PDB file of C-alpha atoms in Angstrom:
ATOM      1  CA  UNK Z1446       0.000   0.000   0.000  1.00  0.00           C
ATOM      2  CA  UNK Z1447       1.089   3.552  -0.679  1.00  0.00           C
ATOM      3  CA  UNK Z1448       0.749   4.492   2.995  1.00  0.00           C
ATOM      4  CA  UNK Z1449       3.555   2.041   3.781  1.00  0.00           C
ATOM      5  CA  UNK Z1450       5.966   4.188   1.771  1.00  0.00           C
ATOM      6  CA  UNK Z1451       5.204   7.226   3.908  1.00  0.00           C
ATOM      7  CA  UNK Z1452       5.293   5.194   7.125  1.00  0.00           C
ATOM      8  CA  UNK Z1453       8.737   3.885   6.214  1.00  0.00           C
ATOM      9  CA  UNK Z1454       9.905   7.379   5.278  1.00  0.00           C
ATOM     10  CA  UNK Z1455       8.799   8.591   8.706  1.00  0.00           C
ATOM     11  CA  UNK Z1456      10.705   5.753  10.371  1.00  0.00           C
ATOM     12  CA  UNK Z1457      13.815   6.574   8.324  1.00  0.00           C
ATOM     13  CA  UNK Z1458      13.678  10.190   9.467  1.00  0.00           C
ATOM     14  CA  UNK Z1459      13.257   9.151  13.093  1.00  0.00           C
ATOM     15  CA  UNK Z1460      16.198   6.764  12.786  1.00  0.00           C
ATOM     16  CA  UNK Z1461      18.313   9.598  11.424  1.00  0.00           C
ATOM     17  CA  UNK Z1462      17.372  11.867  14.333  1.00  0.00           C
ATOM     18  CA  UNK Z1463      18.102   9.222  16.955  1.00  0.00           C
ATOM     19  CA  UNK Z1464      21.451   8.418  15.333  1.00  0.00           C
ATOM     20  CA  UNK Z1465      22.675  11.966  15.932  1.00  0.00           C
ATOM     21  CA  UNK Z1466      24.952  11.889  18.954  1.00  0.00           C
ATOM     22  CA  UNK Z1467      24.117  14.085  21.882  1.00  0.00           C
ATOM     23  CA  UNK Z1468      27.774  15.097  22.244  1.00  0.00           C
ATOM     24  CA  UNK Z1469      27.410  17.140  19.048  1.00  0.00           C
ATOM     25  CA  UNK Z1470      25.982  20.013  21.095  1.00  0.00           C
ATOM     26  CA  UNK Z1471      26.804  23.482  19.868  1.00  0.00           C
ATOM     27  CA  UNK Z1472      29.569  24.788  22.095  1.00  0.00           C
ATOM     28  CA  UNK Z1473      29.602  28.301  23.489  1.00  0.00           C
ATOM     29  CA  UNK Z1474      25.847  28.846  23.087  1.00  0.00           C
ATOM     30  CA  UNK Z1475      23.348  29.293  25.882  1.00  0.00           C
ATOM     31  CA  UNK Z1476      21.471  26.050  26.460  1.00  0.00           C
ATOM     32  CA  UNK Z1477      17.710  26.106  27.012  1.00  0.00           C
ATOM     33  CA  UNK Z1478      16.568  25.262  30.526  1.00  0.00           C
ATOM     34  CA  UNK Z1479      14.293  22.249  30.908  1.00  0.00           C
ATOM     35  CA  UNK Z1480      11.051  22.686  32.842  1.00  0.00           C
ATOM     36  CA  UNK Z1481      11.249  19.896  35.415  1.00  0.00           C
ATOM     37  CA  UNK Z1482       7.470  19.741  35.937  1.00  0.00           C
ATOM     38  CA  UNK Z1483       6.945  18.959  32.257  1.00  0.00           C
ATOM     39  CA  UNK Z1484       9.837  16.500  32.082  1.00  0.00           C
ATOM     40  CA  UNK Z1485       8.517  14.576  35.118  1.00  0.00           C
ATOM     41  CA  UNK Z1486       5.130  14.308  33.398  1.00  0.00           C
ATOM     42  CA  UNK Z1487       6.753  13.032  30.212  1.00  0.00           C
ATOM     43  CA  UNK Z1488       8.843  10.512  32.146  1.00  0.00           C
ATOM     44  CA  UNK Z1489       5.699   8.956  33.567  1.00  0.00           C
ATOM     45  CA  UNK Z1490       3.589   9.080  30.397  1.00  0.00           C
ATOM     46  CA  UNK Z1491       6.124   8.117  27.751  1.00  0.00           C
ATOM     47  CA  UNK Z1492       7.867   5.431  29.794  1.00  0.00           C
ATOM     48  CA  UNK Z1493       4.494   3.686  29.909  1.00  0.00           C
ATOM     49  CA  UNK Z1494       3.770   4.319  26.210  1.00  0.00           C
ATOM     50  CA  UNK Z1495       7.205   3.853  24.618  1.00  0.00           C
ATOM     51  CA  UNK Z1496       8.947   1.509  27.037  1.00  0.00           C
ATOM     52  CA  UNK Z1497      12.694   1.139  26.424  1.00  0.00           C
ATOM     53  CA  UNK Z1498      12.519   3.444  23.384  1.00  0.00           C
ATOM     54  CA  UNK Z1499      11.772   6.414  25.650  1.00  0.00           C
ATOM     55  CA  UNK Z1500      15.425   6.640  26.746  1.00  0.00           C
ATOM     56  CA  UNK Z1501      16.655   7.303  23.195  1.00  0.00           C
ATOM     57  CA  UNK Z1502      13.759   9.634  22.428  1.00  0.00           C
ATOM     58  CA  UNK Z1503      14.390  11.524  25.675  1.00  0.00           C
ATOM     59  CA  UNK Z1504      18.051  12.094  24.747  1.00  0.00           C
ATOM     60  CA  UNK Z1505      17.053  13.847  21.520  1.00  0.00           C
ATOM     61  CA  UNK Z1506      14.060  15.661  22.998  1.00  0.00           C
ATOM     62  CA  UNK Z1507      16.154  17.245  25.752  1.00  0.00           C
ATOM     63  CA  UNK Z1508      18.958  18.262  23.386  1.00  0.00           C
ATOM     64  CA  UNK Z1509      17.819  21.136  21.115  1.00  0.00           C
ATOM     65  CA  UNK Z1510      21.165  21.166  19.311  1.00  0.00           C
ATOM     66  CA  UNK Z1511      20.378  17.647  18.048  1.00  0.00           C
ATOM     67  CA  UNK Z1512      17.053  18.599  16.497  1.00  0.00           C
ATOM     68  CA  UNK Z1513      17.010  18.239  12.727  1.00  0.00           C
ATOM     69  CA  UNK Z1514      15.638  20.948  10.467  1.00  0.00           C
ATOM     70  CA  UNK Z1515      14.999  20.626   6.751  1.00  0.00           C
ATOM     71  CA  UNK Z1516      15.243  23.354   4.121  1.00  0.00           C
ATOM     72  CA  UNK Z1517      12.302  23.542   1.721  1.00  0.00           C
ATOM     73  CA  UNK Z1518      13.302  25.533  -1.360  1.00  0.00           C
ATOM     74  CA  UNK Z1519      10.810  28.016  -2.811  1.00  0.00           C
ATOM     75  CA  UNK Z1520      10.273  27.323  -6.511  1.00  0.00           C
ATOM     76  CA  UNK Z1521       8.900  30.852  -6.921  1.00  0.00           C
ATOM     77  CA  UNK Z1522      12.260  32.299  -5.900  1.00  0.00           C
ATOM     78  CA  UNK Z1523      14.757  29.803  -7.236  1.00  0.00           C
ATOM     79  CA  UNK Z1524      18.467  30.192  -6.566  1.00  0.00           C
ATOM     80  CA  UNK Z1525      21.036  27.886  -8.131  1.00  0.00           C
ATOM     81  CA  UNK Z1526      23.631  29.459  -5.842  1.00  0.00           C
ATOM     82  CA  UNK Z1527      21.641  28.412  -2.777  1.00  0.00           C
ATOM     83  CA  UNK Z1528      21.426  24.788  -3.940  1.00  0.00           C
ATOM     84  CA  UNK Z1529      25.165  24.725  -4.586  1.00  0.00           C
ATOM     85  CA  UNK Z1530      25.807  26.139  -1.117  1.00  0.00           C
ATOM     86  CA  UNK Z1531      23.641  23.452   0.472  1.00  0.00           C
ATOM     87  CA  UNK Z1532      25.472  20.668  -1.345  1.00  0.00           C
ATOM     88  CA  UNK Z1533      28.859  22.086  -0.379  1.00  0.00           C
ATOM     89  CA  UNK Z1534      27.766  22.208   3.270  1.00  0.00           C
ATOM     90  CA  UNK Z1535      26.702  18.567   3.198  1.00  0.00           C
ATOM     91  CA  UNK Z1536      22.956  18.857   2.660  1.00  0.00           C
ATOM     92  CA  UNK Z1537      21.205  16.318   0.448  1.00  0.00           C
ATOM     93  CA  UNK Z1538      17.610  15.682  -0.796  1.00  0.00           C
ATOM     94  CA  UNK Z1539      15.368  14.401   2.000  1.00  0.00           C
ATOM     95  CA  UNK Z1540      13.260  12.273  -0.341  1.00  0.00           C
ATOM     96  CA  UNK Z1541      14.843  10.386  -3.198  1.00  0.00           C
ATOM     97  CA  UNK Z1542      12.811   8.361  -5.661  1.00  0.00           C
ATOM     98  CA  UNK Z1543      11.161   5.817  -3.348  1.00  0.00           C
ATOM     99  CA  UNK Z1544       7.810   7.549  -2.863  1.00  0.00           C
ATOM    100  CA  UNK Z1545       4.833   7.050  -5.219  1.00  0.00           C
ATOM    101  CA  UNK Z1546       4.329  10.821  -5.441  1.00  0.00           C
ATOM    102  CA  UNK Z1547       7.336  13.118  -5.536  1.00  0.00           C
ATOM    103  CA  UNK Z1548       6.997  16.156  -7.871  1.00  0.00           C
ATOM    104  CA  UNK Z1549      10.248  17.377  -9.409  1.00  0.00           C
ATOM    105  CA  UNK Z1550       9.333  20.895  -8.337  1.00  0.00           C
ATOM    106  CA  UNK Z1551       9.560  19.897  -4.659  1.00  0.00           C
ATOM    107  CA  UNK Z1552      13.077  20.340  -3.307  1.00  0.00           C
ATOM    108  CA  UNK Z1553      13.718  19.636   0.352  1.00  0.00           C
ATOM    109  CA  UNK Z1554      17.203  19.237   1.844  1.00  0.00           C
ATOM    110  CA  UNK Z1555      18.453  17.820   5.136  1.00  0.00           C
ATOM    111  CA  UNK Z1556      21.867  17.283   6.720  1.00  0.00           C
ATOM    112  CA  UNK Z1557      23.282  14.278   8.566  1.00  0.00           C
ATOM    113  CA  UNK Z1558      24.732  16.536  11.241  1.00  0.00           C
ATOM    114  CA  UNK Z1559      22.490  18.568  13.586  1.00  0.00           C
ATOM    115  CA  UNK Z1560      22.445  22.166  12.449  1.00  0.00           C
ATOM    116  CA  UNK Z1561      20.022  24.955  11.664  1.00  0.00           C
ATOM    117  CA  UNK Z1562      20.283  27.056   8.543  1.00  0.00           C
ATOM    118  CA  UNK Z1563      19.775  30.784   9.219  1.00  0.00           C
ATOM    119  CA  UNK Z1564      16.157  31.902   8.864  1.00  0.00           C
ATOM    120  CA  UNK Z1565      15.279  34.654   6.398  1.00  0.00           C
ATOM    121  CA  UNK Z1566      13.422  37.710   7.655  1.00  0.00           C
ATOM    122  CA  UNK Z1567      10.116  38.810   6.173  1.00  0.00           C
ATOM    123  CA  UNK Z1568      10.582  41.670   3.690  1.00  0.00           C
ATOM    124  CA  UNK Z1569       7.564  43.274   2.058  1.00  0.00           C
ATOM    125  CA  UNK Z1570       7.627  42.753  -1.704  1.00  0.00           C
ATOM    126  CA  UNK Z1571      10.482  40.232  -1.623  1.00  0.00           C
ATOM    127  CA  UNK Z1572      10.003  36.465  -1.696  1.00  0.00           C
ATOM    128  CA  UNK Z1573      12.002  34.205   0.582  1.00  0.00           C
ATOM    129  CA  UNK Z1574      14.179  31.523  -0.999  1.00  0.00           C
ATOM    130  CA  UNK Z1575      13.499  28.760   1.518  1.00  0.00           C
ATOM    131  CA  UNK Z1576      11.352  27.656   4.447  1.00  0.00           C
ATOM    132  CA  UNK Z1577      12.708  25.884   7.537  1.00  0.00           C
ATOM    133  CA  UNK Z1578      10.634  22.958   8.791  1.00  0.00           C
ATOM    134  CA  UNK Z1579      10.887  19.392  10.049  1.00  0.00           C
ATOM    135  CA  UNK Z1580      11.204  17.032   7.097  1.00  0.00           C
ATOM    136  CA  UNK Z1581       8.422  14.797   8.462  1.00  0.00           C
ATOM    137  CA  UNK Z1582       5.999  17.704   7.920  1.00  0.00           C
ATOM    138  CA  UNK Z1583       6.352  17.196   4.167  1.00  0.00           C
ATOM    139  CA  UNK Z1584       5.084  13.597   4.295  1.00  0.00           C
ATOM    140  CA  UNK Z1585       1.341  14.317   4.759  1.00  0.00           C
ATOM    141  CA  UNK Z1586       1.480  16.660   1.770  1.00  0.00           C
ATOM    142  CA  UNK Z1587       3.101  13.954  -0.355  1.00  0.00           C
ATOM    143  CA  UNK Z1588       0.445  11.497   0.823  1.00  0.00           C
ATOM    144  CA  UNK Z1589      -2.284  13.844  -0.459  1.00  0.00           C
ATOM    145  CA  UNK Z1590      -0.863  13.683  -3.991  1.00  0.00           C
ATOM    146  CA  UNK Z1591      -2.319  17.069  -4.938  1.00  0.00           C
ATOM    147  CA  UNK Z1592      -2.684  17.610  -8.688  1.00  0.00           C
ATOM    148  CA  UNK Z1593      -3.049  20.832 -10.675  1.00  0.00           C
ATOM    149  CA  UNK Z1594      -6.597  22.175 -10.629  1.00  0.00           C
ATOM    150  CA  UNK Z1595      -7.806  20.235  -7.593  1.00  0.00           C
ATOM    151  CA  UNK Z1596      -9.654  22.093  -4.849  1.00  0.00           C
ATOM    152  CA  UNK Z1597      -7.745  21.872  -1.567  1.00  0.00           C
ATOM    153  CA  UNK Z1598      -8.549  22.723   2.051  1.00  0.00           C
ATOM    154  CA  UNK Z1599      -5.813  23.099   4.664  1.00  0.00           C
ATOM    155  CA  UNK Z1600      -7.988  23.154   7.771  1.00  0.00           C
ATOM    156  CA  UNK Z1601      -5.445  24.127  10.455  1.00  0.00           C
ATOM    157  CA  UNK Z1602      -2.918  25.864   8.264  1.00  0.00           C
ATOM    158  CA  UNK Z1603      -0.755  28.133  10.460  1.00  0.00           C
ATOM    159  CA  UNK Z1604       2.089  28.835  10.432  1.00  0.00           C
ATOM    160  CA  UNK Z1605       1.890  27.816   6.766  1.00  0.00           C
ATOM    161  CA  UNK Z1606       4.624  25.248   6.164  1.00  0.00           C
ATOM    162  CA  UNK Z1607       2.351  22.566   4.734  1.00  0.00           C
ATOM    163  CA  UNK Z1608       0.399  25.104   2.648  1.00  0.00           C
ATOM    164  CA  UNK Z1609       3.695  26.292   1.172  1.00  0.00           C
ATOM    165  CA  UNK Z1610       4.687  22.681   0.523  1.00  0.00           C
ATOM    166  CA  UNK Z1611       1.405  22.004  -1.314  1.00  0.00           C
ATOM    167  CA  UNK Z1612       2.090  24.950  -3.606  1.00  0.00           C
ATOM    168  CA  UNK Z1613       5.584  23.635  -4.324  1.00  0.00           C
ATOM    169  CA  UNK Z1614       3.957  20.426  -5.578  1.00  0.00           C
ATOM    170  CA  UNK Z1615       0.995  21.677  -7.631  1.00  0.00           C
ATOM    171  CA  UNK Z1616      -1.293  24.588  -8.535  1.00  0.00           C
ATOM    172  CA  UNK Z1617      -4.660  23.968  -6.840  1.00  0.00           C
ATOM    173  CA  UNK Z1618      -7.882  25.231  -8.391  1.00  0.00           C
ATOM    174  CA  UNK Z1619      -9.303  26.629  -5.167  1.00  0.00           C
ATOM    175  CA  UNK Z1620      -7.046  26.711  -2.138  1.00  0.00           C
ATOM    176  CA  UNK Z1621      -8.549  27.548   1.252  1.00  0.00           C
ATOM    177  CA  UNK Z1622      -6.061  27.960   4.089  1.00  0.00           C
ATOM    178  CA  UNK Z1623      -7.909  28.162   7.387  1.00  0.00           C
ATOM    179  CA  UNK Z1624      -6.642  29.121  10.844  1.00  0.00           C
ATOM    180  CA  UNK Z1625      -8.981  29.841  13.740  1.00  0.00           C
ATOM    181  CA  UNK Z1626      -6.483  31.523  16.089  1.00  0.00           C
ATOM    182  CA  UNK Z1627      -6.202  35.253  15.375  1.00  0.00           C
ATOM    183  CA  UNK Z1628      -2.443  35.595  15.981  1.00  0.00           C
ATOM    184  CA  UNK Z1629      -1.597  32.455  14.035  1.00  0.00           C
ATOM    185  CA  UNK Z1630      -3.917  33.555  11.208  1.00  0.00           C
ATOM    186  CA  UNK Z1631      -1.900  36.767  10.796  1.00  0.00           C
ATOM    187  CA  UNK Z1632       1.261  34.681  10.878  1.00  0.00           C
ATOM    188  CA  UNK Z1633      -0.192  32.464   8.134  1.00  0.00           C
ATOM    189  CA  UNK Z1634      -0.978  35.459   5.909  1.00  0.00           C
ATOM    190  CA  UNK Z1635       2.550  36.787   6.317  1.00  0.00           C
ATOM    191  CA  UNK Z1636       3.981  33.379   5.429  1.00  0.00           C
ATOM    192  CA  UNK Z1637       1.967  33.225   2.225  1.00  0.00           C
ATOM    193  CA  UNK Z1638       3.055  36.761   1.291  1.00  0.00           C
ATOM    194  CA  UNK Z1639       6.687  35.811   1.911  1.00  0.00           C
ATOM    195  CA  UNK Z1640       6.690  32.759  -0.353  1.00  0.00           C
ATOM    196  CA  UNK Z1641       3.988  33.098  -2.993  1.00  0.00           C
ATOM    197  CA  UNK Z1642       4.018  35.706  -5.819  1.00  0.00           C
ATOM    198  CA  UNK Z1643       1.128  38.180  -6.097  1.00  0.00           C
ATOM    199  CA  UNK Z1644      -0.669  36.643  -9.127  1.00  0.00           C
ATOM    200  CA  UNK Z1645      -0.957  33.337  -7.257  1.00  0.00           C
ATOM    201  CA  UNK Z1646      -1.362  34.541  -3.678  1.00  0.00           C
ATOM    202  CA  UNK Z1647      -4.468  36.468  -4.746  1.00  0.00           C
ATOM    203  CA  UNK Z1648      -6.104  33.165  -5.703  1.00  0.00           C
ATOM    204  CA  UNK Z1649      -5.549  31.725  -2.221  1.00  0.00           C
ATOM    205  CA  UNK Z1650      -8.206  32.300   0.429  1.00  0.00           C
ATOM    206  CA  UNK Z1651      -7.093  32.648   4.038  1.00  0.00           C
ATOM    207  CA  UNK Z1652     -10.004  32.238   6.449  1.00  0.00           C
ATOM    208  CA  UNK Z1653     -10.334  32.385  10.237  1.00  0.00           C
ATOM    209  CA  UNK Z1654     -13.094  29.869  10.931  1.00  0.00           C
ATOM    210  CA  UNK Z1655     -13.635  27.248  13.607  1.00  0.00           C
ATOM    211  CA  UNK Z1656     -12.627  24.029  11.872  1.00  0.00           C
ATOM    212  CA  UNK Z1657     -15.443  22.174  13.626  1.00  0.00           C
ATOM    213  CA  UNK Z1658     -17.932  24.378  11.762  1.00  0.00           C
ATOM    214  CA  UNK Z1659     -16.136  24.609   8.435  1.00  0.00           C
ATOM    215  CA  UNK Z1660     -18.897  22.676   6.646  1.00  0.00           C
ATOM    216  CA  UNK Z1661     -21.485  25.192   7.812  1.00  0.00           C
ATOM    217  CA  UNK Z1662     -19.526  28.297   6.807  1.00  0.00           C
ATOM    218  CA  UNK Z1663     -17.846  26.855   3.722  1.00  0.00           C
ATOM    219  CA  UNK Z1664     -20.191  24.325   2.054  1.00  0.00           C
ATOM    220  CA  UNK Z1665     -17.937  24.074  -1.016  1.00  0.00           C
ATOM    221  CA  UNK Z1666     -16.591  20.628  -1.788  1.00  0.00           C
ATOM    222  CA  UNK Z1667     -12.881  19.864  -1.853  1.00  0.00           C
ATOM    223  CA  UNK Z1668     -10.872  17.205  -3.617  1.00  0.00           C
ATOM    224  CA  UNK Z1669      -8.159  17.068  -0.960  1.00  0.00           C
ATOM    225  CA  UNK Z1670      -8.279  18.014   2.721  1.00  0.00           C
ATOM    226  CA  UNK Z1671      -5.319  18.303   5.064  1.00  0.00           C
ATOM    227  CA  UNK Z1672      -5.902  18.404   8.811  1.00  0.00           C
ATOM    228  CA  UNK Z1673      -2.814  19.133  10.874  1.00  0.00           C
ATOM    229  CA  UNK Z1674      -4.801  19.165  14.099  1.00  0.00           C
ATOM    230  CA  UNK Z1675      -3.777  21.226  17.156  1.00  0.00           C
ATOM    231  CA  UNK Z1676      -1.323  19.143  19.156  1.00  0.00           C
ATOM    232  CA  UNK Z1677       0.349  19.178  22.544  1.00  0.00           C
ATOM    233  CA  UNK Z1678       3.555  20.804  21.235  1.00  0.00           C
ATOM    234  CA  UNK Z1679       5.557  18.839  23.786  1.00  0.00           C
ATOM    235  CA  UNK Z1680       8.917  19.926  22.467  1.00  0.00           C
ATOM    236  CA  UNK Z1681       8.247  23.616  23.130  1.00  0.00           C
ATOM    237  CA  UNK Z1682       6.592  23.223  26.528  1.00  0.00           C
ATOM    238  CA  UNK Z1683       9.475  21.127  27.829  1.00  0.00           C
ATOM    239  CA  UNK Z1684      11.547  24.305  27.788  1.00  0.00           C
ATOM    240  CA  UNK Z1685       8.887  26.604  29.209  1.00  0.00           C
ATOM    241  CA  UNK Z1686      10.237  29.282  31.586  1.00  0.00           C
ATOM    242  CA  UNK Z1687       6.819  29.681  33.241  1.00  0.00           C
ATOM    243  CA  UNK Z1688       6.181  26.707  35.535  1.00  0.00           C
ATOM    244  CA  UNK Z1689       2.591  27.690  36.317  1.00  0.00           C
ATOM    245  CA  UNK Z1690       1.775  28.121  32.640  1.00  0.00           C
ATOM    246  CA  UNK Z1691       3.394  24.769  31.929  1.00  0.00           C
ATOM    247  CA  UNK Z1692       1.214  23.081  34.581  1.00  0.00           C
ATOM    248  CA  UNK Z1693      -1.881  24.649  33.007  1.00  0.00           C
ATOM    249  CA  UNK Z1694      -0.785  23.416  29.595  1.00  0.00           C
ATOM    250  CA  UNK Z1695      -0.409  19.874  30.900  1.00  0.00           C
ATOM    251  CA  UNK Z1696      -4.038  20.011  32.024  1.00  0.00           C
ATOM    252  CA  UNK Z1697      -5.249  21.502  28.737  1.00  0.00           C
ATOM    253  CA  UNK Z1698      -3.427  18.919  26.618  1.00  0.00           C
ATOM    254  CA  UNK Z1699      -5.818  16.253  27.935  1.00  0.00           C
ATOM    255  CA  UNK Z1700      -8.629  17.973  26.011  1.00  0.00           C
ATOM    256  CA  UNK Z1701      -6.801  17.892  22.675  1.00  0.00           C
ATOM    257  CA  UNK Z1702      -7.872  14.375  21.711  1.00  0.00           C
ATOM    258  CA  UNK Z1703     -11.519  15.468  21.904  1.00  0.00           C
ATOM    259  CA  UNK Z1704     -10.830  18.494  19.684  1.00  0.00           C
ATOM    260  CA  UNK Z1705      -8.917  16.348  17.202  1.00  0.00           C
ATOM    261  CA  UNK Z1706     -11.803  13.886  17.029  1.00  0.00           C
ATOM    262  CA  UNK Z1707     -14.326  16.685  16.425  1.00  0.00           C
ATOM    263  CA  UNK Z1708     -12.210  18.062  13.566  1.00  0.00           C
ATOM    264  CA  UNK Z1709     -11.837  14.635  12.006  1.00  0.00           C
ATOM    265  CA  UNK Z1710     -15.562  13.934  12.342  1.00  0.00           C
ATOM    266  CA  UNK Z1711     -16.419  17.172  10.548  1.00  0.00           C
ATOM    267  CA  UNK Z1712     -14.019  16.422   7.702  1.00  0.00           C
ATOM    268  CA  UNK Z1713     -15.513  12.959   7.267  1.00  0.00           C
ATOM    269  CA  UNK Z1714     -18.900  14.654   6.825  1.00  0.00           C
ATOM    270  CA  UNK Z1715     -17.387  16.799   4.072  1.00  0.00           C
ATOM    271  CA  UNK Z1716     -16.022  13.593   2.509  1.00  0.00           C
ATOM    272  CA  UNK Z1717     -19.462  11.942   2.525  1.00  0.00           C
ATOM    273  CA  UNK Z1718     -21.055  15.034   0.977  1.00  0.00           C
ATOM    274  CA  UNK Z1719     -18.419  14.922  -1.745  1.00  0.00           C
ATOM    275  CA  UNK Z1720     -19.120  11.302  -2.618  1.00  0.00           C
ATOM    276  CA  UNK Z1721     -22.917  11.771  -2.622  1.00  0.00           C
ATOM    277  CA  UNK Z1722     -22.563  14.802  -4.889  1.00  0.00           C
ATOM    278  CA  UNK Z1723     -20.501  12.816  -7.378  1.00  0.00           C
ATOM    279  CA  UNK Z1724     -22.853   9.834  -7.301  1.00  0.00           C
ATOM    280  CA  UNK Z1725     -25.780  12.114  -8.174  1.00  0.00           C
ATOM    281  CA  UNK Z1726     -23.856  13.859 -10.953  1.00  0.00           C
ATOM    282  CA  UNK Z1727     -24.003  12.172 -14.331  1.00  0.00           C
ATOM    283  CA  UNK Z1728     -21.249  14.417 -15.695  1.00  0.00           C
ATOM    284  CA  UNK Z1729     -18.573  13.204 -13.311  1.00  0.00           C
ATOM    285  CA  UNK Z1730     -17.189   9.818 -12.400  1.00  0.00           C
ATOM    286  CA  UNK Z1731     -16.660   8.908  -8.788  1.00  0.00           C
ATOM    287  CA  UNK Z1732     -12.954   9.138  -7.996  1.00  0.00           C
ATOM    288  CA  UNK Z1733     -10.910   8.531  -4.931  1.00  0.00           C
ATOM    289  CA  UNK Z1734     -11.383  11.141  -2.216  1.00  0.00           C
ATOM    290  CA  UNK Z1735      -8.179  11.859  -0.375  1.00  0.00           C
ATOM    291  CA  UNK Z1736      -8.446  12.695   3.287  1.00  0.00           C
ATOM    292  CA  UNK Z1737      -5.255  12.770   5.258  1.00  0.00           C
ATOM    293  CA  UNK Z1738      -5.651  13.381   8.962  1.00  0.00           C
ATOM    294  CA  UNK Z1739      -2.233  14.414  10.166  1.00  0.00           C
ATOM    295  CA  UNK Z1740      -2.050  14.902  13.908  1.00  0.00           C
ATOM    296  CA  UNK Z1741       1.508  15.844  14.766  1.00  0.00           C
ATOM    297  CA  UNK Z1742       1.410  14.833  18.424  1.00  0.00           C
ATOM    298  CA  UNK Z1743       4.761  13.061  18.453  1.00  0.00           C
ATOM    299  CA  UNK Z1744       7.082  15.772  19.688  1.00  0.00           C
ATOM    300  CA  UNK Z1745      10.071  14.988  17.461  1.00  0.00           C
ATOM    301  CA  UNK Z1746       7.999  15.743  14.368  1.00  0.00           C
ATOM    302  CA  UNK Z1747       5.974  18.654  15.711  1.00  0.00           C
ATOM    303  CA  UNK Z1748       6.210  21.862  13.582  1.00  0.00           C
TER     304      UNK Z1748
END
């Protein structure tokens, strides 16, 4: 099955991360302080869930300098010089010919040594050349297999990495990028402006709707739907400087599974409406409806 390709790719990325030695820490830089309350909670939860594997995962989780970041090149602002620089510095393509869907226009690079390429600042009127993200974040987009002209919904789109990745792969017909949180919605808009040229960005709709009510506000039908549901963001909260806020977050994270289920349930309703519409239409043949529910709860792959 095609899903096995993406599952194996995810495992390969995890293996790469865990193979990075903790002693490769960046010297001379201030190290983030771990929030002990959060770490104690993780020790109890993930020891029970992961068993012996938790020790290796913990080593990487508690060592920010070992975290791997990928570089997604922007096809709308191509730079041969940048690609040459990446190769010289030891970067190589993250995905190479083993996946059933891998557009030539998608270029994503990773390195075997833990490092972070410098981020580019937002400049009005100037497109960025690359986007920094975890390589695993590209996999759900590849699993969607978006084709030119298809109508796409990115339900929980901020900060915009997966939306940008979709546009590196294909040119959707209608593209709705939704983000309910006000601050993250503004962040999403800025991301789109930084990576997508004006003629195309004007065809993209950025909405600020509750994903659980998206079918009520936006009854349009979509060919592909991506749901990167709100997650616990364990990696960030482990280094929280506010202990009280961290304790509150640990309580709130218990409610996330319910929210994720509600979002998934709503999207399945959209899926059913799509299929019924096609069955009743004599001008269209029923085709496969792609729904990819991507809940990035595993902290190593959280964007």
